[in-house]
Short mmCIF file of C-alpha atoms in Angstrom, two decimals:
data_model
loop_
_atom_site.label_atom_id
_atom_site.label_comp_id
_atom_site.label_asym_id
_atom_site.label_seq_id
_atom_site.Cartn_x
_atom_site.Cartn_y
_atom_site.Cartn_z
CA UNK A 1 -108.13 -34.21 -23.57
CA UNK A 2 -106.82 -33.96 -19.79
CA UNK A 3 -106.38 -37.19 -20.31
CA UNK A 4 -103.69 -37.33 -22.92
CA UNK A 5 -102.64 -34.52 -21.40
CA UNK A 6 -101.69 -36.58 -18.25
CA UNK A 7 -100.30 -39.90 -20.31
CA UNK A 8 -98.07 -36.99 -21.93
CA UNK A 9 -96.97 -35.94 -18.61
CA UNK A 10 -96.61 -39.19 -17.14
CA UNK A 11 -94.23 -40.31 -20.34
CA UNK A 12 -91.94 -37.48 -20.40
CA UNK A 13 -92.05 -37.48 -16.55
CA UNK A 14 -90.73 -41.31 -16.72
CA UNK A 15 -88.58 -40.64 -19.65
CA UNK A 16 -86.36 -37.59 -18.06
CA UNK A 17 -86.24 -39.55 -14.76
CA UNK A 18 -85.02 -42.69 -16.60
CA UNK A 19 -82.21 -40.25 -19.05
CA UNK A 20 -80.60 -39.02 -15.73
CA UNK A 21 -80.63 -42.17 -14.20
CA UNK A 22 -78.85 -44.19 -17.05
CA UNK A 23 -76.44 -40.79 -17.92
CA UNK A 24 -74.36 -41.10 -15.35
CA UNK A 25 -71.82 -42.58 -13.60
CA UNK A 26 -71.82 -43.88 -9.68
CA UNK A 27 -68.79 -42.10 -7.80
CA UNK A 28 -68.05 -43.62 -4.14
CA UNK A 29 -65.31 -42.69 -1.65
CA UNK A 30 -64.18 -44.21 1.96
CA UNK A 31 -61.23 -42.50 4.27
CA UNK A 32 -60.44 -44.24 7.35
CA UNK A 33 -60.87 -41.09 10.13
CA UNK A 34 -58.04 -42.66 12.11
CA UNK A 35 -60.38 -42.20 15.29
CA UNK A 36 -62.04 -45.51 14.75
CA UNK A 37 -64.87 -44.19 12.53
CA UNK A 38 -64.43 -44.66 8.20
CA UNK A 39 -66.01 -41.63 6.34
CA UNK A 40 -67.99 -42.35 3.34
CA UNK A 41 -69.34 -40.01 0.59
CA UNK A 42 -70.88 -40.63 -2.72
CA UNK A 43 -72.35 -39.15 -5.93
CA UNK A 44 -73.17 -39.22 -9.27
CA UNK A 45 -70.44 -37.98 -12.13
CA UNK A 46 -72.48 -35.24 -12.97
CA UNK A 47 -72.68 -33.75 -10.09
CA UNK A 48 -76.27 -34.93 -8.91
CA UNK A 49 -76.44 -35.94 -5.67
CA UNK A 50 -76.73 -39.71 -4.09
CA UNK A 51 -78.56 -38.73 -0.90
CA UNK A 52 -80.48 -41.51 0.21
CA UNK A 53 -78.89 -44.26 -1.47
CA UNK A 54 -78.36 -47.45 0.76
CA UNK A 55 -75.23 -47.94 1.80
CA UNK A 56 -74.07 -51.43 2.82
CA UNK A 57 -71.11 -52.72 5.74
CA UNK A 58 -70.53 -56.42 4.92
CA UNK A 59 -68.15 -58.98 6.84
CA UNK A 60 -65.63 -61.18 5.47
CA UNK A 61 -68.54 -64.13 4.62
CA UNK A 62 -70.91 -61.17 3.37
CA UNK A 63 -72.64 -60.94 6.20
CA UNK A 64 -74.40 -57.38 6.37
CA UNK A 65 -73.10 -55.96 9.69
CA UNK A 66 -74.27 -52.30 9.20
CA UNK A 67 -77.29 -50.96 6.87
CA UNK A 68 -76.92 -47.08 6.32
CA UNK A 69 -78.04 -44.15 3.78
CA UNK A 70 -76.40 -41.71 2.29
CA UNK A 71 -77.18 -38.31 4.45
CA UNK A 72 -78.68 -35.23 2.41
CA UNK A 73 -75.00 -34.38 2.28
CA UNK A 74 -73.95 -37.74 0.35
CA UNK A 75 -71.99 -39.09 3.09
CA UNK A 76 -72.02 -41.27 5.81
CA UNK A 77 -69.85 -41.87 8.80
CA UNK A 78 -69.93 -45.17 10.71
CA UNK A 79 -67.66 -46.87 13.58
CA UNK A 80 -64.78 -48.92 11.69
CA UNK A 81 -65.34 -52.52 12.18
CA UNK A 82 -63.09 -54.71 14.31
CA UNK A 83 -62.42 -57.55 11.55
CA UNK A 84 -62.49 -57.90 7.35
CA UNK A 85 -65.00 -55.59 6.34
CA UNK A 86 -66.04 -54.10 2.87
CA UNK A 87 -68.86 -51.28 2.09
CA UNK A 88 -71.05 -51.40 -0.50
CA UNK A 89 -72.56 -48.13 -2.66
CA UNK A 90 -76.03 -49.96 -3.40
CA UNK A 91 -77.14 -47.19 -6.06
CA UNK A 92 -79.22 -50.20 -8.08
CA UNK A 93 -78.56 -52.22 -10.83
CA UNK A 94 -75.44 -51.09 -12.64
CA UNK A 95 -74.76 -48.79 -10.34
CA UNK A 96 -73.26 -50.64 -7.44
CA UNK A 97 -69.79 -49.95 -6.11
CA UNK A 98 -67.91 -52.14 -3.40
CA UNK A 99 -65.06 -50.85 -2.26
CA UNK A 100 -63.19 -53.66 0.27
CA UNK A 101 -61.98 -52.00 3.76
CA UNK A 102 -58.33 -52.80 2.41
CA UNK A 103 -58.16 -50.22 0.33
CA UNK A 104 -59.91 -47.97 2.35
CA UNK A 105 -56.91 -45.82 3.88
CA UNK A 106 -56.53 -42.35 6.20
CA UNK B 1 -20.05 0.75 -42.69
CA UNK B 2 -19.38 -2.95 -41.29
CA UNK B 3 -20.32 -0.70 -37.74
CA UNK B 4 -23.74 0.57 -38.79
CA UNK B 5 -24.87 -2.98 -40.60
CA UNK B 6 -24.13 -4.63 -36.87
CA UNK B 7 -25.89 -1.91 -35.49
CA UNK B 8 -29.04 -2.40 -38.06
CA UNK B 9 -28.80 -5.75 -37.00
CA UNK B 10 -29.00 -5.30 -33.31
CA UNK B 11 -31.51 -2.69 -33.82
CA UNK B 12 -33.88 -5.30 -35.72
CA UNK B 13 -33.47 -7.62 -33.27
CA UNK B 14 -34.58 -5.83 -30.35
CA UNK B 15 -37.41 -4.57 -32.38
CA UNK B 16 -38.88 -7.91 -33.05
CA UNK B 17 -38.16 -9.35 -29.54
CA UNK B 18 -41.66 -10.75 -28.66
CA UNK B 19 -43.00 -8.85 -25.98
CA UNK B 20 -42.85 -10.64 -22.59
CA UNK B 21 -45.60 -12.30 -21.32
CA UNK B 22 -45.22 -12.38 -17.39
CA UNK B 23 -48.02 -15.05 -16.44
CA UNK B 24 -48.18 -16.56 -12.83
CA UNK B 25 -48.08 -20.05 -12.44
CA UNK B 26 -49.87 -22.56 -10.07
CA UNK B 27 -48.45 -26.09 -10.93
CA UNK B 28 -49.21 -29.34 -9.86
CA UNK B 29 -48.64 -32.38 -12.55
CA UNK B 30 -51.98 -33.35 -12.66
CA UNK B 31 -55.60 -32.13 -12.39
CA UNK B 32 -58.01 -34.56 -12.97
CA UNK B 33 -56.99 -36.48 -9.76
CA UNK B 34 -58.71 -40.50 -9.11
CA UNK B 35 -58.35 -40.05 -5.25
CA UNK B 36 -57.47 -37.05 -3.34
CA UNK B 37 -53.93 -37.24 -1.15
CA UNK B 38 -51.43 -34.78 -0.03
CA UNK B 39 -50.16 -32.92 -3.36
CA UNK B 40 -47.34 -30.29 -3.90
CA UNK B 41 -48.02 -27.15 -5.79
CA UNK B 42 -45.52 -24.53 -7.15
CA UNK B 43 -46.21 -21.17 -7.11
CA UNK B 44 -43.83 -19.64 -10.12
CA UNK B 45 -43.92 -15.81 -11.48
CA UNK B 46 -42.45 -16.63 -15.04
CA UNK B 47 -42.93 -16.40 -18.77
CA UNK B 48 -43.56 -20.27 -19.61
CA UNK B 49 -43.38 -20.63 -23.13
CA UNK B 50 -39.40 -19.45 -22.69
CA UNK B 51 -38.87 -21.04 -18.83
CA UNK B 52 -35.74 -18.77 -18.76
CA UNK B 53 -36.97 -15.91 -17.07
CA UNK B 54 -37.89 -15.79 -13.12
CA UNK B 55 -39.34 -12.64 -11.18
CA UNK B 56 -38.86 -12.89 -7.91
CA UNK B 57 -42.48 -13.08 -6.09
CA UNK B 58 -42.98 -11.24 -2.41
CA UNK B 59 -44.99 -12.94 0.11
CA UNK B 60 -48.39 -13.94 -1.16
CA UNK B 61 -51.69 -11.59 -0.43
CA UNK B 62 -53.54 -14.70 -0.66
CA UNK B 63 -54.06 -17.97 -1.48
CA UNK B 64 -56.72 -20.22 -0.71
CA UNK B 65 -59.34 -23.12 -2.49
CA UNK B 66 -62.95 -23.26 -2.76
CA UNK B 67 -64.00 -26.81 -2.58
CA UNK B 68 -67.44 -28.17 -3.65
CA UNK B 69 -68.51 -31.58 -3.87
CA UNK B 70 -71.53 -31.77 -6.38
CA UNK B 71 -73.51 -29.25 -7.69
CA UNK B 72 -75.31 -29.03 -4.75
CA UNK B 73 -72.83 -29.08 -2.44
CA UNK B 74 -71.77 -26.77 -0.32
CA UNK B 75 -69.01 -24.49 -1.34
CA UNK B 76 -65.97 -24.46 1.53
CA UNK B 77 -63.80 -22.13 1.13
CA UNK B 78 -59.80 -23.05 2.89
CA UNK B 79 -57.24 -20.54 3.75
CA UNK B 80 -54.09 -22.35 2.40
CA UNK B 81 -51.10 -19.81 3.14
CA UNK B 82 -50.28 -21.56 6.03
CA UNK B 83 -48.68 -24.28 3.91
CA UNK B 84 -46.83 -22.28 1.89
CA UNK B 85 -42.84 -21.86 1.65
CA UNK B 86 -40.65 -20.04 -0.24
CA UNK B 87 -38.42 -21.53 -2.66
CA UNK B 88 -36.03 -20.22 -5.18
CA UNK B 89 -37.16 -22.10 -8.59
CA UNK B 90 -34.39 -22.52 -10.97
CA UNK B 91 -35.30 -21.12 -14.94
CA UNK B 92 -33.55 -22.80 -18.16
CA UNK B 93 -29.78 -21.36 -18.05
CA UNK B 94 -28.78 -19.09 -15.26
CA UNK B 95 -32.58 -17.93 -14.21
CA UNK B 96 -33.81 -18.13 -10.28
CA UNK B 97 -36.27 -16.09 -8.48
CA UNK B 98 -38.28 -16.52 -5.63
CA UNK B 99 -41.15 -18.42 -5.31
CA UNK B 100 -43.35 -20.63 -3.22
CA UNK B 101 -44.28 -23.71 -2.91
CA UNK B 102 -47.63 -25.29 -0.90
CA UNK B 103 -47.61 -28.64 0.38
CA UNK B 104 -51.27 -29.69 0.98
CA UNK B 105 -52.07 -32.43 3.62
CA UNK B 106 -54.19 -35.22 2.51
CA UNK B 107 -57.08 -34.29 4.76
CA UNK B 108 -57.06 -30.84 3.17
CA UNK B 109 -57.88 -32.67 -0.55
CA UNK B 110 -58.79 -35.78 -0.28
CA UNK B 111 -62.65 -35.35 -0.50
CA UNK B 112 -64.49 -35.90 -4.22
CA UNK B 113 -65.10 -33.02 -6.36
CA UNK B 114 -64.30 -29.29 -7.36
CA UNK B 115 -61.30 -27.44 -5.61
CA UNK B 116 -60.78 -23.98 -7.34
CA UNK B 117 -57.30 -22.54 -6.58
CA UNK B 118 -57.16 -18.90 -5.87
CA UNK B 119 -53.96 -17.35 -5.77
CA UNK B 120 -53.22 -13.23 -5.02
CA UNK B 121 -49.99 -11.80 -4.91
CA UNK B 122 -48.29 -9.50 -3.92
CA UNK B 123 -48.03 -6.59 -6.74
CA UNK B 124 -45.38 -6.81 -8.66
CA UNK B 125 -43.16 -3.73 -9.67
CA UNK B 126 -41.92 -3.90 -13.77
CA UNK B 127 -39.28 -1.79 -14.13
CA UNK B 128 -39.90 -1.32 -17.71
CA UNK B 129 -43.66 -0.16 -17.37
CA UNK B 130 -42.84 1.76 -13.68
CA UNK B 131 -45.72 0.48 -12.55
CA UNK B 132 -47.21 -2.35 -10.85
CA UNK B 133 -49.35 -5.94 -12.05
CA UNK B 134 -51.35 -8.41 -9.69
CA UNK B 135 -52.43 -11.40 -11.62
CA UNK B 136 -55.16 -13.21 -9.69
CA UNK B 137 -54.68 -16.61 -10.65
CA UNK B 138 -56.90 -19.63 -10.92
CA UNK B 139 -56.20 -23.39 -11.11
CA UNK B 140 -58.79 -26.08 -10.80
CA UNK B 141 -58.39 -29.63 -9.91
CA UNK B 142 -60.57 -32.30 -9.41
CA UNK B 143 -60.90 -35.53 -7.30
CA UNK B 144 -62.81 -38.57 -8.28
CA UNK B 145 -64.81 -37.14 -11.22
CA UNK B 146 -67.04 -35.53 -9.81
CA UNK B 147 -67.99 -32.01 -10.80
CA UNK B 148 -68.87 -29.07 -8.48
CA UNK B 149 -67.94 -25.64 -9.00
CA UNK B 150 -65.88 -25.45 -12.03
CA UNK B 151 -67.99 -22.75 -13.58
CA UNK B 152 -69.04 -20.61 -11.21
CA UNK B 153 -67.28 -17.12 -10.33
CA UNK B 154 -65.31 -15.72 -6.95
CA UNK B 155 -66.02 -12.05 -7.94
CA UNK B 156 -62.49 -11.44 -7.80
CA UNK B 157 -61.65 -7.69 -9.52
CA UNK B 158 -60.05 -9.80 -12.55
CA UNK B 159 -60.99 -13.22 -13.30
CA UNK B 160 -61.83 -15.99 -16.11
CA UNK B 161 -64.91 -18.56 -15.64
CA UNK B 162 -64.29 -21.79 -17.45
CA UNK B 163 -67.04 -22.78 -19.75
CA UNK B 164 -65.53 -26.10 -20.00
CA UNK B 165 -63.87 -28.45 -17.47
CA UNK B 166 -60.66 -26.51 -17.60
CA UNK B 167 -59.13 -30.41 -16.10
CA UNK B 168 -60.78 -32.64 -18.77
CA UNK B 169 -59.77 -31.01 -22.06
CA UNK B 170 -58.66 -33.78 -24.91
CA UNK B 171 -55.62 -32.65 -27.69
CA UNK B 172 -57.66 -30.90 -30.57
CA UNK B 173 -60.59 -29.56 -28.16
CA UNK B 174 -61.46 -26.00 -27.68
CA UNK B 175 -61.54 -24.40 -24.87
CA UNK B 176 -64.13 -21.51 -23.97
CA UNK B 177 -64.21 -19.04 -21.18
CA UNK B 178 -65.79 -15.32 -19.84
CA UNK B 179 -63.41 -12.78 -18.80
CA UNK B 180 -65.22 -11.29 -15.71
CA UNK B 181 -64.77 -8.11 -12.84
CA UNK B 182 -66.23 -8.53 -9.73
CA UNK B 183 -68.66 -10.81 -11.44
CA UNK B 184 -69.46 -8.90 -14.18
CA UNK B 185 -68.46 -10.16 -18.02
CA UNK B 186 -65.38 -7.24 -19.36
CA UNK B 187 -66.28 -6.97 -23.07
CA UNK B 188 -64.25 -7.31 -25.91
CA UNK B 189 -60.91 -7.43 -24.18
CA UNK B 190 -57.37 -8.94 -25.57
CA UNK B 191 -56.55 -12.81 -23.76
CA UNK B 192 -52.85 -14.27 -24.79
CA UNK B 193 -52.29 -17.38 -24.23
CA UNK B 194 -48.92 -19.22 -23.75
CA UNK B 195 -47.60 -23.30 -23.41
CA UNK B 196 -45.89 -24.10 -20.71
CA UNK B 197 -42.96 -25.11 -22.99
CA UNK B 198 -40.94 -26.69 -20.68
CA UNK B 199 -40.48 -29.77 -17.95
CA UNK B 200 -40.72 -29.25 -14.26
CA UNK B 201 -39.05 -30.78 -12.00
CA UNK B 202 -41.39 -30.67 -8.76
CA UNK B 203 -38.29 -32.10 -6.55
CA UNK B 204 -35.87 -29.86 -7.62
CA UNK B 205 -37.73 -26.68 -8.11
CA UNK B 206 -36.81 -25.79 -11.61
CA UNK B 207 -37.66 -25.57 -15.15
CA UNK B 208 -35.86 -28.43 -16.67
CA UNK B 209 -34.70 -30.20 -20.26
CA UNK B 210 -35.70 -28.24 -23.91
CA UNK B 211 -37.98 -26.45 -24.82
CA UNK B 212 -40.73 -28.54 -26.83
CA UNK B 213 -42.02 -25.88 -29.44
CA UNK B 214 -39.54 -23.81 -31.60
CA UNK B 215 -42.08 -20.61 -32.42
CA UNK B 216 -41.50 -20.01 -36.05
CA UNK B 217 -42.65 -16.56 -34.97
CA UNK B 218 -42.78 -14.32 -31.88
CA UNK B 219 -46.48 -13.97 -32.23
CA UNK B 220 -46.87 -18.09 -31.66
CA UNK B 221 -45.26 -17.66 -28.45
CA UNK B 222 -47.74 -15.77 -26.56
CA UNK B 223 -50.85 -15.76 -29.07
CA UNK B 224 -53.63 -13.85 -28.54
CA UNK B 225 -57.53 -13.83 -29.04
CA UNK B 226 -60.51 -11.09 -28.27
CA UNK B 227 -63.20 -11.49 -26.23
CA UNK B 228 -66.41 -10.66 -27.46
CA UNK B 229 -68.73 -8.34 -26.89
CA UNK B 230 -69.49 -10.79 -23.54
CA UNK B 231 -66.46 -11.21 -22.64
CA UNK B 232 -66.20 -14.63 -23.79
CA UNK B 233 -63.45 -16.14 -25.99
CA UNK B 234 -62.58 -19.60 -27.36
CA UNK B 235 -58.88 -21.04 -28.02
CA UNK B 236 -58.24 -24.07 -29.73
CA UNK B 237 -55.72 -27.02 -27.70
CA UNK B 238 -53.56 -28.43 -30.18
CA UNK B 239 -50.97 -30.04 -27.54
CA UNK B 240 -51.06 -31.74 -24.35
CA UNK B 241 -49.97 -30.09 -21.49
CA UNK B 242 -50.52 -27.12 -19.39
CA UNK B 243 -51.91 -23.85 -20.85
CA UNK B 244 -51.92 -20.48 -19.31
CA UNK B 245 -54.54 -17.46 -20.23
CA UNK B 246 -53.96 -14.50 -19.21
CA UNK B 247 -56.00 -11.24 -19.18
CA UNK B 248 -53.86 -8.27 -19.19
CA UNK B 249 -55.53 -4.35 -17.51
CA UNK B 250 -58.87 -5.92 -16.42
CA UNK B 251 -58.37 -3.27 -14.13
CA UNK B 252 -56.01 -0.09 -13.41
CA UNK B 253 -55.43 0.96 -9.84
CA UNK B 254 -52.98 3.11 -8.58
CA UNK B 255 -50.64 1.56 -5.62
CA UNK B 256 -47.48 3.51 -3.82
CA UNK B 257 -48.20 6.33 -6.75
CA UNK B 258 -47.65 3.76 -9.76
CA UNK B 259 -49.86 2.35 -11.88
CA UNK B 260 -50.90 -1.08 -10.87
CA UNK B 261 -52.76 -3.59 -13.31
CA UNK B 262 -54.97 -6.53 -12.40
CA UNK B 263 -54.89 -9.10 -14.34
CA UNK B 264 -56.31 -12.71 -14.27
CA UNK B 265 -55.23 -15.56 -15.13
CA UNK B 266 -56.19 -19.26 -15.82
CA UNK B 267 -53.96 -22.48 -16.41
CA UNK B 268 -55.47 -25.57 -18.04
CA UNK B 269 -54.53 -29.09 -18.58
CA UNK B 270 -54.68 -30.73 -22.14
CA UNK B 271 -54.81 -34.93 -22.00
CA UNK B 272 -53.35 -36.78 -24.90
CA UNK B 273 -56.48 -39.55 -26.28
CA UNK B 274 -54.84 -42.69 -25.55
#
């Protein structure tokens, strides 16, 4: 009886989590603070938090310059790279968003 | 006999004239923005279906926004009065009146999430009623598709709290809201709805063009529904554009020896399915 209850709980829990993950769209936005830093914020279209989502800053050749994570407030700030760069919101399969530095404005 | 007929005709016209519905507007062209940035808003006190009557606004008491990014984000209140400047708003025909422009810098509205704009105007003296009107007006904008506090009451003396995202409505849909006063639902109260029936020239501070709809009867200009016993109401959205929802006489007070009625206004935007 206890075993059946445990299996049911795990299944329901898995389905609930899986449903939450697939039902919303990732959102990511970055701004140039005009003081040598870049500010990025992320989230999901259902309003849920993106805290802990990895943020990868790459150079023009795709090499990783910085590996960061969104804070508890779903945002992050970092020094603006001197050369060409891009910022990746690494939300997992189907939930990645890449923003080229050339599209990050004040 | 002829004079009598003329008088009767004039009297009929007078009696059948629609009750003029005052709506405090808080207007910007788009309420669902993909990206934040500098934006302009117009604060105009008018009759939106007719667009030919503009009432002079006095300097506003309060103008602020409550921004929230995500359901778990912290709501942040920002005073916006410093961005207001007085303008003259031109209505159709010769109508004109004092209004306000708010040009908000990009840093104020650049982040994703909901922005609940709130305008508390100085009470307006309505000569015909020998009393004052004060409309607590809300317009809710979203940047980037991340929701926030669009459905949260602010505890205003008179307030419409949306039950649909007010910036994401398809033509043909419905909109539901709750009438509240100081955070409590107001049961069985009358709700008025008007379509912004004219185009807006943001640069020229004017209503322009011809009215889009010709109402077959005055009751279609200012439509009315009654909220239920929980203060809830639902309206249909048959045409794209801006719709003003107003709740008259939520609170009755006294101001400078006259009656003051505090009212609630909410603006929602409706978009055609492409």
